[in-house]
Tab-separated table of C-alpha atoms in Angstrom:
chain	number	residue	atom	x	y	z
A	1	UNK	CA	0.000	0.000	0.000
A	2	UNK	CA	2.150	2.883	-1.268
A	3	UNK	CA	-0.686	5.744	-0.805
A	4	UNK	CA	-0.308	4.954	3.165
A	5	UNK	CA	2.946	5.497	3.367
A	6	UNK	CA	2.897	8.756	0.968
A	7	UNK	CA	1.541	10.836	3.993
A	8	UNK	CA	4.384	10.147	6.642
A	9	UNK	CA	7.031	10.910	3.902
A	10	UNK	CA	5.530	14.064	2.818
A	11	UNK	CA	5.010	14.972	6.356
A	12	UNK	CA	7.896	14.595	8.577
A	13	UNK	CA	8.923	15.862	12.007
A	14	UNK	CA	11.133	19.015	11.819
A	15	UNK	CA	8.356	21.314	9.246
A	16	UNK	CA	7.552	25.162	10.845
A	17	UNK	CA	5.621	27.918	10.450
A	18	UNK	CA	4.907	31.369	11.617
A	19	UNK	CA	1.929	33.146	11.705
A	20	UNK	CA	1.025	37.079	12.805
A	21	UNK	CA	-1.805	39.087	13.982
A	22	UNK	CA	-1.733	42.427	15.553
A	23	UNK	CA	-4.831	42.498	18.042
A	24	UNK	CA	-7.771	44.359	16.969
A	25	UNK	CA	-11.008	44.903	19.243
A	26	UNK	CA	-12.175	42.035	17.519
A	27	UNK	CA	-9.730	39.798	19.158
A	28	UNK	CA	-10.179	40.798	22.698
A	29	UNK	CA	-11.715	38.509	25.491
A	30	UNK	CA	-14.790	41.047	25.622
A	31	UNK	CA	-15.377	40.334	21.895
A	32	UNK	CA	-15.015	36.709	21.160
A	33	UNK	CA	-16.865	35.850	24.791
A	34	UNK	CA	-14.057	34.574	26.638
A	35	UNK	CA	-13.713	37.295	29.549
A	36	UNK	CA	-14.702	40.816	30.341
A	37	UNK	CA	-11.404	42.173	29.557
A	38	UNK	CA	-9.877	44.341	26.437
A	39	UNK	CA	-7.114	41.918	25.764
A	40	UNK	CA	-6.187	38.891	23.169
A	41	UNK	CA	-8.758	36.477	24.181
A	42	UNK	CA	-7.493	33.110	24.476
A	43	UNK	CA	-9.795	31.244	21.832
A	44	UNK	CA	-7.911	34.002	19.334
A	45	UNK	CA	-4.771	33.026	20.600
A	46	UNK	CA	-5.969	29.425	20.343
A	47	UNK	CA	-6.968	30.248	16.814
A	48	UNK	CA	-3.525	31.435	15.362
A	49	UNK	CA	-1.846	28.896	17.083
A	50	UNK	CA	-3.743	26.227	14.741
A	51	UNK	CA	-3.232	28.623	12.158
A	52	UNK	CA	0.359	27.896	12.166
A	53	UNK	CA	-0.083	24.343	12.482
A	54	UNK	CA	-2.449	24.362	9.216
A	55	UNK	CA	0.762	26.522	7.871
A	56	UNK	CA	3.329	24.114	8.702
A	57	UNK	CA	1.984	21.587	6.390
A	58	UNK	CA	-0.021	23.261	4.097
A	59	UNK	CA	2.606	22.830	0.798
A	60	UNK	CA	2.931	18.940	1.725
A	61	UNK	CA	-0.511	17.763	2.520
A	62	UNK	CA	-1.492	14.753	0.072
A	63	UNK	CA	-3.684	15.620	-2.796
A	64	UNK	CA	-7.215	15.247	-1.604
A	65	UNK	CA	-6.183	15.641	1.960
A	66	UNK	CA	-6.605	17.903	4.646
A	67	UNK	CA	-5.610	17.716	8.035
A	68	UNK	CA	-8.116	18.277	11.124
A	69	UNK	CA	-7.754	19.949	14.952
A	70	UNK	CA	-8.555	17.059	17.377
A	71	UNK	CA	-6.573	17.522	20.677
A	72	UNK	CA	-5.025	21.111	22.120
A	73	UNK	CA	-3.118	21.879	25.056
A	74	UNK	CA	-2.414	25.310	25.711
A	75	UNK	CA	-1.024	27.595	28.786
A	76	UNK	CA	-1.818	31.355	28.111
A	77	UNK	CA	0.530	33.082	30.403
A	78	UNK	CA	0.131	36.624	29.227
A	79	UNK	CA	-1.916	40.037	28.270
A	80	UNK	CA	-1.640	41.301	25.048
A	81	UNK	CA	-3.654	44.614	24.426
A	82	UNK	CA	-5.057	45.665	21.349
A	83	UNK	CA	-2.537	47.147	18.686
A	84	UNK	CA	0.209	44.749	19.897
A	85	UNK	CA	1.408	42.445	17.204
A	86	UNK	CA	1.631	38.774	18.699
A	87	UNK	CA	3.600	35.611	16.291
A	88	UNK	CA	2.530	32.409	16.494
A	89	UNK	CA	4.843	29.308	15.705
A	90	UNK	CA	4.492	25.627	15.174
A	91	UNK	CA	6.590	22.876	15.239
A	92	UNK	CA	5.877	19.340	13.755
A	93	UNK	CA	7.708	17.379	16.311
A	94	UNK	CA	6.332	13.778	15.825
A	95	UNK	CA	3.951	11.655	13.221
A	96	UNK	CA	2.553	8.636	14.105
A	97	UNK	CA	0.265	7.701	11.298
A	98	UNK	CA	-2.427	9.976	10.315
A	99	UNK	CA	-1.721	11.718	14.112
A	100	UNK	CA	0.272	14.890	13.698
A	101	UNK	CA	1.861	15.761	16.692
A	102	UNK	CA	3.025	20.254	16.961
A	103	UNK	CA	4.304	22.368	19.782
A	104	UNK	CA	2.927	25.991	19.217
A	105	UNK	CA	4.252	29.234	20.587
A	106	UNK	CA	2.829	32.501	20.484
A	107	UNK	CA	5.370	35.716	21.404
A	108	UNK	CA	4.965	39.520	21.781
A	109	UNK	CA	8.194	39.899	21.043
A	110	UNK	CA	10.400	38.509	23.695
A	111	UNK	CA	7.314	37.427	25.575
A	112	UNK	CA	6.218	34.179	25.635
A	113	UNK	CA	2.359	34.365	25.694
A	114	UNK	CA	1.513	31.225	25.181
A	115	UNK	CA	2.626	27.780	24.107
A	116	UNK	CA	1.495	24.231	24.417
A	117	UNK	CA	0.340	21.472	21.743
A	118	UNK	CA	-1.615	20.694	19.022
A	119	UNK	CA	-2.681	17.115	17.692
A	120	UNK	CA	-4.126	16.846	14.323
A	121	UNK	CA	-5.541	13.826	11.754
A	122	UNK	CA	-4.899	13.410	8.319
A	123	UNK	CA	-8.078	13.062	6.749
A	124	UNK	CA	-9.544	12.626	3.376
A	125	UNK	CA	-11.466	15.920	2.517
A	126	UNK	CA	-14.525	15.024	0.800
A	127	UNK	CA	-15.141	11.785	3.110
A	128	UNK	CA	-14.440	14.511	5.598
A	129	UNK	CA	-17.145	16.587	4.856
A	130	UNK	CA	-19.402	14.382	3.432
A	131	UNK	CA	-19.816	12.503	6.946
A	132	UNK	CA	-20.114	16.004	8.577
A	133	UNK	CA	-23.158	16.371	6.384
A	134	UNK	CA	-24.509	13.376	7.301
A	135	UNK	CA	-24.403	13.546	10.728
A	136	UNK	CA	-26.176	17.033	11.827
């Protein structure tokens, strides 16, 4: 079965990416539901940390696949008020399978806002979707 083994080739350990946002009222706690507070709300920081991880393997995913968020870990350790630009990055430290295993950061410079890990599943698209349909 060469078409399994396609997807752990393509997709190895070691593959990055960064991804930016400078924090708009639309990404504070108060706006997204998250808290009461004018600051980068965590499901936005959340967000761009997937982001990245979508990034990472964007240029290598299989044709007809797509990859999809199933387990997240995060610590958000800091503020960030609006107008601050914050970078997420992720790692693609292990594969075991379909599983895609990252470690995300997010940094306001040399802060360290917030970090943890992200697991995703290869998936095939269509099938994807099509059993999505099905089952609402």
């Amino acid at each position: 079965m060469a078409m399994q083994e396609q997807p752990e080739s393509a997709l190895a350990p070691g593959l990055t990416a960064r991804v930016e946002l400078t924090v708009t009222d639309a990404d504070t706690a108060q706006a997204v539901g998250s808290g009461d507070v004018p600051v980068l709300g965590t499901p936005r920081v959340l967000a761009l940390a997937e982001a990245a991880t979508v990034a990472a393997t964007a240029d290598r995913m299989p044709g007809g696949s797509t990859t999809v968020g199933t387990r997240v870990e995060l610590d958000h350790r800091a503020a960030t008020p609006v107008g601050r630009t914050v970078v997420a990055q992720a790692r693609l430290s292990a594969v075991d399978g379909r599983r895609l295993h990252f470690e995300v950061s997010v940094s306001d410079g040399d802060e360290t806002v917030a970090e943890g890990r992200v697991e995703r599943v290869l998936v095939d698209r269509q099938r994807f979707v099509e059993r999505a349909a099905r089952s609402s």
